[in-house]
GROMACS .gro file of C-alpha atoms in nm:
model
  479
    1MET     CA    1  -1.602  -7.043  -0.862
    2ALA     CA    2  -1.657  -6.682  -0.959
    3VAL     CA    3  -1.581  -6.406  -0.713
    4ASN     CA    4  -1.811  -6.118  -0.712
    5GLU     CA    5  -1.692  -5.745  -0.700
    6GLU     CA    6  -1.755  -5.712  -0.329
    7GLU     CA    7  -1.533  -6.005  -0.250
    8ARG     CA    8  -1.237  -5.865  -0.445
    9TRP     CA    9  -1.097  -5.692  -0.138
   10GLN     CA   10  -0.734  -5.743  -0.263
   11ALA     CA   11  -0.788  -5.519  -0.560
   12LYS     CA   12  -0.906  -5.234  -0.328
   13LYS     CA   13  -0.586  -5.236  -0.119
   14SER     CA   14  -0.300  -5.053  -0.288
   15THR     CA   15  -0.006  -5.173  -0.069
   16VAL     CA   16   0.111  -5.486   0.108
   17LEU     CA   17   0.060  -5.309   0.446
   18GLU     CA   18  -0.299  -5.230   0.357
   19ARG     CA   19  -0.368  -5.584   0.259
   20ASN     CA   20  -0.189  -5.711   0.575
   21SER     CA   21  -0.383  -5.465   0.799
   22PHE     CA   22  -0.710  -5.613   0.643
   23MET     CA   23  -0.620  -5.954   0.796
   24PHE     CA   24  -0.584  -5.815   1.147
   25LYS     CA   25  -0.855  -5.975   1.373
   26ASN     CA   26  -0.984  -6.142   1.058
   27SER     CA   27  -1.084  -6.504   1.061
   28LEU     CA   28  -1.036  -6.516   0.689
   29MET     CA   29  -0.763  -6.770   0.605
   30SER     CA   30  -0.682  -6.786   0.977
   31ASP     CA   31  -0.484  -7.100   1.078
   32ILE     CA   32  -0.416  -7.022   1.445
   33LYS     CA   33  -0.624  -6.897   1.732
   34PHE     CA   34  -0.531  -6.738   2.060
   35VAL     CA   35  -0.764  -6.828   2.346
   36PHE     CA   36  -0.788  -6.634   2.683
   37PRO     CA   37  -0.923  -6.738   3.027
   38ASN     CA   38  -1.236  -6.510   2.973
   39ASP     CA   39  -1.312  -6.705   2.653
   40THR     CA   40  -1.191  -6.432   2.421
   41ILE     CA   41  -1.072  -6.574   2.087
   42ILE     CA   42  -0.841  -6.389   1.857
   43PRO     CA   43  -0.782  -6.539   1.506
   44ALA     CA   44  -0.437  -6.499   1.346
   45HIS     CA   45  -0.213  -6.622   1.062
   46LYS     CA   46   0.097  -6.824   1.128
   47TYR     CA   47   0.284  -6.674   0.833
   48VAL     CA   48   0.225  -6.312   0.943
   49LEU     CA   49   0.333  -6.397   1.304
   50ALA     CA   50   0.644  -6.590   1.190
   51ILE     CA   51   0.792  -6.314   0.978
   52SER     CA   52   0.781  -6.073   1.274
   53SER     CA   53   0.882  -6.297   1.563
   54SER     CA   54   1.152  -6.559   1.592
   55VAL     CA   55   0.953  -6.721   1.864
   56PHE     CA   56   0.650  -6.768   1.645
   57PHE     CA   57   0.881  -6.887   1.361
   58SER     CA   58   1.031  -7.164   1.580
   59MET     CA   59   0.683  -7.258   1.690
   60PHE     CA   60   0.525  -7.292   1.351
   61TYR     CA   61   0.802  -7.356   1.103
   62SER     CA   62   1.104  -7.521   1.265
   63ASP     CA   63   1.198  -7.896   1.281
   64GLU     CA   64   0.999  -7.926   1.600
   65THR     CA   65   0.685  -7.761   1.468
   66GLU     CA   66   0.380  -7.817   1.683
   67SER     CA   67   0.075  -7.934   1.502
   68ARG     CA   68  -0.186  -7.725   1.668
   69ASN     CA   69  -0.413  -7.445   1.580
   70THR     CA   70  -0.493  -7.313   1.925
   71ILE     CA   71  -0.263  -7.134   2.178
   72GLU     CA   72  -0.379  -7.061   2.527
   73ILE     CA   73  -0.256  -6.723   2.671
   74THR     CA   74  -0.283  -6.702   3.048
   75ASP     CA   75  -0.012  -6.446   3.135
   76CYS     CA   76  -0.171  -6.123   2.991
   77ASP     CA   77  -0.513  -5.978   2.910
   78ALA     CA   78  -0.664  -6.008   2.563
   79ALA     CA   79  -0.664  -5.630   2.520
   80PHE     CA   80  -0.278  -5.608   2.562
   81PHE     CA   81  -0.220  -5.905   2.340
   82LEU     CA   82  -0.445  -5.757   2.070
   83ASN     CA   83  -0.235  -5.439   2.088
   84PHE     CA   84   0.073  -5.656   2.035
   85LEU     CA   85  -0.086  -5.824   1.731
   86ARG     CA   86  -0.186  -5.486   1.586
   87PHE     CA   87   0.183  -5.391   1.555
   88ILE     CA   88   0.268  -5.713   1.382
   89TYR     CA   89  -0.012  -5.673   1.124
   90THR     CA   90  -0.019  -5.289   1.075
   91ASP     CA   91   0.314  -5.148   1.217
   92GLU     CA   92   0.094  -4.931   1.446
   93VAL     CA   93   0.038  -4.951   1.817
   94TYR     CA   94  -0.178  -4.748   2.055
   95PHE     CA   95  -0.105  -4.698   2.415
   96GLU     CA   96  -0.374  -4.572   2.652
   97ASN     CA   97  -0.114  -4.507   2.928
   98VAL     CA   98   0.220  -4.621   3.061
   99ASP     CA   99   0.074  -4.930   3.222
  100CYS     CA  100  -0.046  -5.042   2.887
  101ALA     CA  101   0.293  -4.981   2.725
  102MET     CA  102   0.453  -5.187   3.005
  103LYS     CA  103   0.222  -5.481   2.947
  104VAL     CA  104   0.277  -5.471   2.569
  105TRP     CA  105   0.649  -5.438   2.624
  106ASN     CA  106   0.641  -5.762   2.834
  107ILE     CA  107   0.482  -5.935   2.542
  108ALA     CA  108   0.703  -5.799   2.290
  109GLU     CA  109   1.008  -5.929   2.487
  110LYS     CA  110   0.848  -6.266   2.529
  111TYR     CA  111   0.795  -6.320   2.155
  112ASP     CA  112   1.108  -6.135   2.050
  113VAL     CA  113   0.967  -5.832   1.853
  114PRO     CA  114   1.235  -5.571   1.919
  115LEU     CA  115   1.080  -5.301   1.708
  116LEU     CA  116   0.765  -5.317   1.911
  117ALA     CA  117   0.970  -5.324   2.227
  118ARG     CA  118   1.140  -5.000   2.108
  119GLU     CA  119   0.809  -4.831   2.054
  120CYS     CA  120   0.703  -4.926   2.405
  121VAL     CA  121   1.021  -4.795   2.553
  122MET     CA  122   0.992  -4.475   2.358
  123PHE     CA  123   0.636  -4.411   2.484
  124ILE     CA  124   0.726  -4.504   2.845
  125ASP     CA  125   1.019  -4.263   2.840
  126GLY     CA  126   0.809  -3.963   2.732
  127ASN     CA  127   0.498  -4.037   2.936
  128MET     CA  128   0.581  -4.191   3.269
  129ASN     CA  129   0.516  -3.974   3.571
  130PRO     CA  130   0.744  -3.936   3.877
  131ALA     CA  131   0.574  -4.217   4.076
  132GLN     CA  132   0.581  -4.454   3.786
  133SER     CA  133   0.952  -4.400   3.717
  134ILE     CA  134   1.054  -4.619   4.007
  135ASP     CA  135   0.861  -4.925   3.887
  136VAL     CA  136   0.981  -4.859   3.529
  137LEU     CA  137   1.340  -4.841   3.655
  138ARG     CA  138   1.304  -5.177   3.819
  139HIS     CA  139   1.181  -5.343   3.500
  140ALA     CA  140   1.443  -5.169   3.290
  141ARG     CA  141   1.714  -5.316   3.505
  142GLU     CA  142   1.561  -5.663   3.485
  143VAL     CA  143   1.569  -5.664   3.100
  144ASN     CA  144   1.899  -5.466   3.083
  145GLU     CA  145   1.733  -5.170   2.902
  146LYS     CA  146   2.015  -4.920   2.970
  147THR     CA  147   1.856  -4.633   2.772
  148LEU     CA  148   1.530  -4.639   2.964
  149GLU     CA  149   1.726  -4.687   3.294
  150THR     CA  150   1.912  -4.363   3.220
  151ALA     CA  151   1.578  -4.193   3.131
  152CYS     CA  152   1.430  -4.312   3.466
  153TRP     CA  153   1.725  -4.163   3.667
  154GLU     CA  154   1.675  -3.841   3.473
  155MET     CA  155   1.306  -3.840   3.562
  156ILE     CA  156   1.392  -3.915   3.932
  157ASP     CA  157   1.652  -3.641   3.950
  158HIS     CA  158   1.422  -3.381   3.801
  159ASN     CA  159   1.130  -3.480   4.014
  160ALA     CA  160   1.310  -3.580   4.331
  161GLU     CA  161   1.102  -3.350   4.552
  162THR     CA  162   0.774  -3.476   4.420
  163ILE     CA  163   0.877  -3.846   4.448
  164SER     CA  164   1.012  -3.805   4.813
  165GLU     CA  165   0.663  -3.673   4.911
  166ASP     CA  166   0.469  -3.943   4.737
  167GLU     CA  167   0.348  -4.266   4.898
  168CYS     CA  168   0.560  -4.464   4.636
  169PHE     CA  169   0.874  -4.353   4.823
  170LEU     CA  170   0.767  -4.545   5.131
  171ARG     CA  171   0.764  -4.871   4.931
  172ILE     CA  172   1.117  -4.849   4.779
  173GLU     CA  173   1.375  -5.108   4.869
  174LYS     CA  174   1.680  -5.020   5.072
  175GLU     CA  175   1.901  -5.061   4.774
  176PHE     CA  176   1.708  -4.808   4.575
  177LEU     CA  177   1.707  -4.569   4.871
  178LEU     CA  178   2.085  -4.578   4.881
  179SER     CA  179   2.117  -4.526   4.504
  180PHE     CA  180   1.872  -4.233   4.540
  181ILE     CA  181   2.042  -4.052   4.816
  182GLU     CA  182   2.389  -4.096   4.672
  183ARG     CA  183   2.302  -3.876   4.366
  184SER     CA  184   2.434  -3.521   4.351
  185SER     CA  185   2.188  -3.442   4.059
  186LEU     CA  186   1.869  -3.461   4.270
  187HIS     CA  187   1.652  -3.156   4.248
  188ILE     CA  188   1.569  -3.139   4.615
  189GLU     CA  189   1.671  -2.947   4.931
  190GLU     CA  190   1.859  -3.147   5.184
  191THR     CA  191   1.604  -3.092   5.459
  192GLN     CA  192   1.330  -3.233   5.238
  193LEU     CA  193   1.551  -3.527   5.160
  194PHE     CA  194   1.604  -3.595   5.528
  195HIS     CA  195   1.233  -3.582   5.601
  196ALA     CA  196   1.175  -3.826   5.319
  197ILE     CA  197   1.427  -4.088   5.458
  198ASN     CA  198   1.283  -4.031   5.808
  199ARG     CA  199   0.936  -4.119   5.664
  200TRP     CA  200   1.082  -4.420   5.507
  201ALA     CA  201   1.244  -4.536   5.827
  202VAL     CA  202   0.919  -4.486   6.021
  203GLN     CA  203   0.751  -4.706   5.771
  204ARG     CA  204   1.002  -4.975   5.804
  205CYS     CA  205   0.984  -4.968   6.185
  206LYS     CA  206   0.601  -5.008   6.168
  207GLU     CA  207   0.629  -5.309   5.930
  208ASN     CA  208   0.881  -5.478   6.166
  209ASN     CA  209   0.675  -5.396   6.485
  210LEU     CA  210   0.953  -5.175   6.612
  211ALA     CA  211   0.916  -4.858   6.819
  212CYS     CA  212   0.958  -4.555   6.594
  213ASP     CA  213   1.243  -4.409   6.795
  214GLY     CA  214   1.585  -4.270   6.684
  215PRO     CA  215   1.793  -4.578   6.743
  216ASN     CA  216   1.549  -4.807   6.554
  217LYS     CA  217   1.509  -4.564   6.265
  218ARG     CA  218   1.892  -4.537   6.244
  219SER     CA  219   1.916  -4.928   6.242
  220VAL     CA  220   1.674  -4.967   5.949
  221LEU     CA  221   1.836  -4.684   5.757
  222GLY     CA  222   2.193  -4.806   5.799
  223GLU     CA  223   2.517  -4.625   5.814
  224ASP     CA  224   2.559  -4.620   5.435
  225VAL     CA  225   2.242  -4.421   5.388
  226LEU     CA  226   2.306  -4.178   5.673
  227LYS     CA  227   2.664  -4.094   5.559
  228ASN     CA  228   2.514  -3.975   5.227
  229VAL     CA  229   2.296  -3.714   5.387
  230ARG     CA  230   2.476  -3.376   5.336
  231PHE     CA  231   2.379  -3.203   5.663
  232SER     CA  232   2.622  -2.927   5.591
  233LEU     CA  233   2.399  -2.805   5.307
  234MET     CA  234   2.137  -2.720   5.554
  235LEU     CA  235   2.111  -2.394   5.745
  236PRO     CA  236   2.208  -2.423   6.111
  237ASN     CA  237   1.861  -2.346   6.232
  238GLN     CA  238   1.720  -2.619   5.989
  239PHE     CA  239   1.960  -2.876   6.128
  240THR     CA  240   1.879  -2.775   6.491
  241ASP     CA  241   1.500  -2.768   6.444
  242GLN     CA  242   1.439  -3.052   6.191
  243VAL     CA  243   1.715  -3.301   6.225
  244VAL     CA  244   1.835  -3.299   6.586
  245PRO     CA  245   1.485  -3.373   6.740
  246LYS     CA  246   1.457  -3.696   6.533
  247ASN     CA  247   1.735  -3.847   6.748
  248ILE     CA  248   1.865  -4.047   6.445
  249LEU     CA  249   2.225  -3.890   6.493
  250THR     CA  250   2.441  -3.961   6.792
  251ASN     CA  251   2.544  -3.672   7.017
  252GLU     CA  252   2.899  -3.689   6.864
  253GLU     CA  253   2.764  -3.659   6.516
  254VAL     CA  254   2.549  -3.361   6.610
  255ILE     CA  255   2.851  -3.187   6.768
  256GLN     CA  256   3.055  -3.265   6.454
  257GLU     CA  257   2.793  -3.105   6.232
  258PHE     CA  258   2.789  -2.789   6.443
  259VAL     CA  259   3.170  -2.763   6.417
  260ARG     CA  260   3.129  -2.785   6.038
  261PHE     CA  261   2.878  -2.500   6.045
  262SER     CA  262   3.116  -2.288   6.248
  263GLN     CA  263   3.394  -2.351   5.997
  264ASP     CA  264   3.172  -2.263   5.699
  265TYR     CA  265   3.224  -2.615   5.576
  266SER     CA  266   3.085  -2.695   5.226
  267GLU     CA  267   3.029  -3.014   5.051
  268ILE     CA  268   2.937  -3.120   4.699
  269THR     CA  269   2.593  -2.958   4.632
  270ARG     CA  270   2.290  -3.119   4.491
  271ALA     CA  271   2.103  -2.999   4.185
  272ALA     CA  272   1.871  -2.798   4.403
  273SER     CA  273   2.142  -2.534   4.425
  274PHE     CA  274   2.081  -2.462   4.058
  275CYS     CA  275   1.776  -2.292   3.935
  276THR     CA  276   1.543  -2.562   3.819
  277ARG     CA  277   1.261  -2.348   3.686
  278TYR     CA  278   1.204  -2.324   3.313
  279CYS     CA  279   1.351  -2.045   3.107
  280ARG     CA  280   1.079  -1.909   2.877
  281ILE     CA  281   1.158  -1.765   2.533
  282ALA     CA  282   0.958  -1.444   2.529
  283GLY     CA  283   0.818  -1.286   2.216
  284ASP     CA  284   0.528  -1.111   2.051
  285SER     CA  285   0.188  -1.268   2.063
  286LEU     CA  286   0.007  -1.413   1.771
  287ASN     CA  287  -0.335  -1.315   1.636
  288LEU     CA  288  -0.517  -1.606   1.469
  289GLN     CA  289  -0.816  -1.596   1.246
  290THR     CA  290  -1.010  -1.848   1.058
  291GLY     CA  291  -0.826  -1.950   0.739
  292VAL     CA  292  -0.592  -2.216   0.620
  293GLN     CA  293  -0.396  -2.498   0.792
  294LEU     CA  294  -0.103  -2.423   1.016
  295SER     CA  295   0.224  -2.632   1.019
  296HIS     CA  296   0.225  -2.901   1.288
  297THR     CA  297   0.601  -2.956   1.265
  298LEU     CA  298   0.879  -2.720   1.391
  299THR     CA  299   1.242  -2.801   1.319
  300LEU     CA  300   1.493  -2.624   1.549
  301LYS     CA  301   1.861  -2.595   1.595
  302ALA     CA  302   2.038  -2.441   1.900
  303SER     CA  303   2.392  -2.299   1.898
  304LYS     CA  304   2.481  -2.482   2.221
  305PRO     CA  305   2.338  -2.771   2.424
  306VAL     CA  306   2.007  -2.694   2.590
  307LEU     CA  307   1.742  -2.872   2.793
  308LEU     CA  308   1.406  -2.856   2.617
  309CYS     CA  309   1.139  -2.825   2.889
  310GLY     CA  310   0.816  -2.753   2.702
  311LEU     CA  311   0.635  -2.542   2.452
  312GLN     CA  312   0.393  -2.270   2.419
  313PHE     CA  313   0.129  -2.346   2.142
  314VAL     CA  314  -0.186  -2.199   2.014
  315PHE     CA  315  -0.536  -2.352   1.974
  316GLU     CA  316  -0.888  -2.221   1.922
  317ASP     CA  317  -0.993  -2.322   2.276
  318SER     CA  318  -0.883  -2.538   2.568
  319LYS     CA  319  -1.128  -2.808   2.490
  320GLU     CA  320  -0.927  -2.919   2.197
  321THR     CA  321  -0.631  -3.023   2.411
  322GLU     CA  322  -0.779  -3.086   2.748
  323GLY     CA  323  -0.456  -2.960   2.902
  324HIS     CA  324  -0.214  -3.198   2.733
  325LEU     CA  325  -0.052  -3.244   2.402
  326SER     CA  326   0.088  -3.557   2.225
  327LEU     CA  327   0.408  -3.512   2.010
  328VAL     CA  328   0.700  -3.690   1.858
  329LEU     CA  329   1.059  -3.569   1.876
  330TRP     CA  330   1.283  -3.639   1.576
  331ARG     CA  331   1.672  -3.604   1.573
  332GLN     CA  332   1.826  -3.562   1.229
  333GLY     CA  333   1.505  -3.732   1.074
  334VAL     CA  334   1.498  -4.023   1.317
  335LYS     CA  335   1.219  -4.052   1.566
  336ILE     CA  336   1.362  -4.061   1.917
  337LYS     CA  337   1.077  -3.997   2.162
  338HIS     CA  338   0.697  -4.002   2.192
  339LEU     CA  339   0.609  -3.740   2.445
  340THR     CA  340   0.307  -3.617   2.628
  341ALA     CA  341   0.339  -3.250   2.740
  342LYS     CA  342   0.095  -3.136   3.012
  343SER     CA  343  -0.013  -2.784   3.099
  344GLN     CA  344   0.031  -2.637   3.443
  345ALA     CA  345  -0.255  -2.478   3.634
  346GLY     CA  346  -0.333  -2.127   3.519
  347SER     CA  347  -0.123  -2.158   3.202
  348TRP     CA  348  -0.419  -2.131   2.967
  349ASN     CA  349  -0.453  -1.792   2.819
  350THR     CA  350  -0.785  -1.703   2.630
  351GLY     CA  351  -0.728  -1.334   2.586
  352TRP     CA  352  -0.851  -1.334   2.227
  353SER     CA  353  -1.176  -1.444   2.080
  354PHE     CA  354  -1.030  -1.655   1.813
  355PHE     CA  355  -0.749  -1.854   1.997
  356GLY     CA  356  -0.586  -1.949   2.315
  357GLU     CA  357  -0.226  -1.999   2.423
  358ASN     CA  358  -0.112  -2.278   2.643
  359LYS     CA  359   0.229  -2.365   2.799
  360VAL     CA  360   0.296  -2.736   2.827
  361PHE     CA  361   0.578  -2.914   2.991
  362PHE     CA  362   0.738  -3.252   2.959
  363ASN     CA  363   0.783  -3.500   3.233
  364ARG     CA  364   1.147  -3.388   3.250
  365PRO     CA  365   1.377  -3.167   3.036
  366ILE     CA  366   1.510  -3.330   2.718
  367SER     CA  367   1.868  -3.272   2.625
  368LEU     CA  368   1.936  -3.132   2.275
  369ASP     CA  369   2.279  -3.135   2.124
  370GLU     CA  370   2.423  -2.812   1.975
  371ASP     CA  371   2.402  -2.745   1.597
  372THR     CA  372   2.166  -3.053   1.554
  373CYS     CA  373   1.834  -3.051   1.377
  374TYR     CA  374   1.535  -3.163   1.601
  375THR     CA  375   1.189  -3.175   1.484
  376ILE     CA  376   0.876  -3.145   1.712
  377GLU     CA  377   0.573  -3.301   1.537
  378LEU     CA  378   0.241  -3.232   1.706
  379LEU     CA  379   0.006  -3.528   1.700
  380GLY     CA  380  -0.376  -3.566   1.704
  381ALA     CA  381  -0.659  -3.402   1.533
  382SER     CA  382  -0.652  -3.078   1.731
  383SER     CA  383  -0.291  -3.011   1.620
  384ARG     CA  384  -0.394  -3.037   1.251
  385SER     CA  385  -0.671  -2.792   1.274
  386THR     CA  386  -0.765  -2.612   0.946
  387LYS     CA  387  -0.917  -2.315   1.120
  388TYR     CA  388  -0.624  -2.083   1.154
  389TYR     CA  389  -0.387  -1.855   0.981
  390VAL     CA  390  -0.131  -1.626   1.151
  391ARG     CA  391  -0.094  -1.249   1.164
  392CYS     CA  392   0.213  -1.127   1.352
  393SER     CA  393   0.164  -0.827   1.573
  394ASN     CA  394   0.516  -0.692   1.498
  395THR     CA  395   0.431  -0.623   1.132
  396THR     CA  396   0.233  -0.352   0.974
  397GLY     CA  397  -0.086  -0.434   0.778
  398ILE     CA  398   0.042  -0.772   0.649
  399THR     CA  399  -0.114  -1.119   0.714
  400GLN     CA  400   0.082  -1.430   0.637
  401ARG     CA  401  -0.112  -1.732   0.523
  402ALA     CA  402   0.027  -2.064   0.642
  403SER     CA  403  -0.088  -2.280   0.365
  404SER     CA  404   0.152  -2.573   0.408
  405ASP     CA  405   0.436  -2.707   0.614
  406HIS     CA  406   0.694  -2.530   0.399
  407TYR     CA  407   0.561  -2.181   0.479
  408SER     CA  408   0.786  -2.131   0.758
  409ARG     CA  409   0.984  -1.852   0.911
  410PRO     CA  410   1.357  -1.873   1.021
  411THR     CA  411   1.519  -1.643   1.261
  412ASN     CA  412   1.882  -1.619   1.345
  413SER     CA  413   1.843  -1.324   1.578
  414SER     CA  414   1.860  -1.365   1.953
  415ARG     CA  415   1.862  -1.120   2.239
  416SER     CA  416   2.117  -1.335   2.422
  417THR     CA  417   2.472  -1.406   2.313
  418ASP     CA  418   2.456  -1.744   2.497
  419VAL     CA  419   2.198  -1.940   2.295
  420THR     CA  420   2.094  -1.873   1.941
  421PHE     CA  421   1.804  -2.070   1.781
  422LYS     CA  422   1.711  -2.125   1.421
  423PHE     CA  423   1.354  -2.236   1.327
  424CYS     CA  424   1.176  -2.362   1.024
  425GLY     CA  425   0.880  -2.581   0.932
  426GLY     CA  426   0.880  -2.942   0.815
  427LEU     CA  427   1.104  -3.241   0.882
  428PHE     CA  428   1.463  -3.214   0.778
  429LYS     CA  429   1.732  -3.462   0.825
  430ASP     CA  430   2.061  -3.273   0.778
  431HIS     CA  431   2.009  -2.898   0.807
  432ILE     CA  432   1.762  -2.626   0.843
  433PRO     CA  433   1.690  -2.464   0.497
  434GLU     CA  434   1.602  -2.098   0.447
  435ASN     CA  435   1.227  -2.151   0.482
  436PRO     CA  436   1.012  -1.956   0.723
  437TYR     CA  437   0.801  -2.122   0.986
  438PHE     CA  438   0.429  -2.058   1.053
  439GLY     CA  439   0.264  -2.303   1.276
  440LEU     CA  440   0.115  -2.393   1.619
  441ILE     CA  441   0.412  -2.353   1.822
  442SER     CA  442   0.482  -2.000   1.931
  443LYS     CA  443   0.757  -2.037   2.189
  444VAL     CA  444   1.014  -2.291   2.312
  445LEU     CA  445   1.073  -2.333   2.680
  446PHE     CA  446   1.423  -2.433   2.770
  447GLN     CA  447   1.708  -2.427   3.020
  448ASP     CA  448   2.075  -2.366   2.945
  449PHE     CA  449   2.234  -2.716   2.962
  450SER     CA  450   2.566  -2.592   3.091
  451THR     CA  451   2.438  -2.393   3.384
  452LYS     CA  452   2.085  -2.514   3.443
  453GLN     CA  453   2.016  -2.164   3.562
  454LEU     CA  454   1.753  -1.915   3.453
  455SER     CA  455   1.874  -1.739   3.136
  456SER     CA  456   1.762  -1.403   2.992
  457SER     CA  457   1.784  -1.549   2.644
  458GLU     CA  458   1.472  -1.460   2.450
  459ASP     CA  459   1.400  -1.559   2.088
  460ASP     CA  460   1.057  -1.536   1.935
  461ILE     CA  461   0.990  -1.795   1.673
  462TYR     CA  462   0.781  -1.544   1.483
  463SER     CA  463   0.991  -1.232   1.521
  464VAL     CA  464   1.144  -1.146   1.189
  465SER     CA  465   1.230  -0.831   0.999
  466GLU     CA  466   0.970  -0.679   0.773
  467ASP     CA  467   1.172  -0.715   0.462
  468LEU     CA  468   1.220  -1.087   0.513
  469TYR     CA  469   0.855  -1.126   0.599
  470GLU     CA  470   0.746  -0.952   0.281
  471GLU     CA  471   0.989  -1.164   0.075
  472TYR     CA  472   0.814  -1.486   0.174
  473LEU     CA  473   0.455  -1.336   0.166
  474PRO     CA  474   0.234  -1.532  -0.082
  475HIS     CA  475   0.096  -1.306  -0.354
  476GLY     CA  476  -0.253  -1.177  -0.294
  477VAL     CA  477  -0.239  -1.211   0.089
  478SER     CA  478  -0.307  -0.891   0.284
  479ASP     CA  479  -0.457  -0.777   0.606
   0.00000   0.00000   0.00000
């Protein structure tokens, strides 16, 4: 039977991936169907499923192959399962939020698709909020996902104050409360931590129909929790006004703490003793005008370990980003994180008619090793705008066109002897070449890893001497 030109879809797909993607949700040649309680039916192909999943392979091609063409799915919604199948057919997956990624992760674990599980973990790592980190931690422990478990604790450490004030803190188990309060890395003042465990104790008393008095609260907290509260980190008046009236401590313990205050006793501090605010790299502003495309990738290398906290980037107006930015972080050419950076209130600056600047921050600082190439790749249509080119304010009468990822600008200079940065455009695996950077990221926001204190280190990505600037200036470009 002759096949007309419209039916020759195979000839129109140039790669195996394109032809495979064409079969996604396609009933053509389908030999298996997934049926859901709401009567949703998703057609699929046994061969495609089996080459991605050992579970499906055993189901369809082992010695105990089941002769059926319908599988009922009752433990997840069709939308999440469809996202799971999308990855099998197309190598792509789209997560609306962390909850979606968690559901798809469960499916990936069930059907043994480790590459998809890794994508889920990567997304959850970079997009969970403080309240979600507790539930994510539970699941990471259940499936023995050590990398995500570590990420959750980093998230909890950095956002301990926010978590302690959230309703989610009242629902945590005693085991987690103990693990939480034992940590010296929590970014929280000791008085706030005490108020949090007092709220938790009140909630447990209510649930057990107990009077919310000191002895009962002490009973539900337990001695192991109380001994990890570092009362000596409080000021004497804080201890007197905020701890003693709760009647959780015995008279002997109160006296003992006052003796410690009189002796200027000091224990191991928590992270709150360090400065936890972000250190901003200051520099000259950028004037943007309509023109050619800017680079959406920035590769950087730091002379010592730092904590990457966020970015300052440039866009035409705030509607393009709606206060957040999606990006991927690469290490030596290997994708390691899928992040969402969110702006803080008042961070949007629209001082110029052609552009705006916005500072965005990750859900927690990201550790960067020294002398290691990391690439930040901005995602989404707004970060690939073709409306801009860059004019640097510290140059005289010269405009640099950013016509590709490889028009980039390096800088070895730094106003601090502590941390020196090098920048360039594009994705590089081994080193940063001598290519200048012109792109959407104008500043990097970081902390010094070793001290976690505010640094005076300043390094403008776009600051460069005029002779170097002229050297890389494309011919025919002027102000």
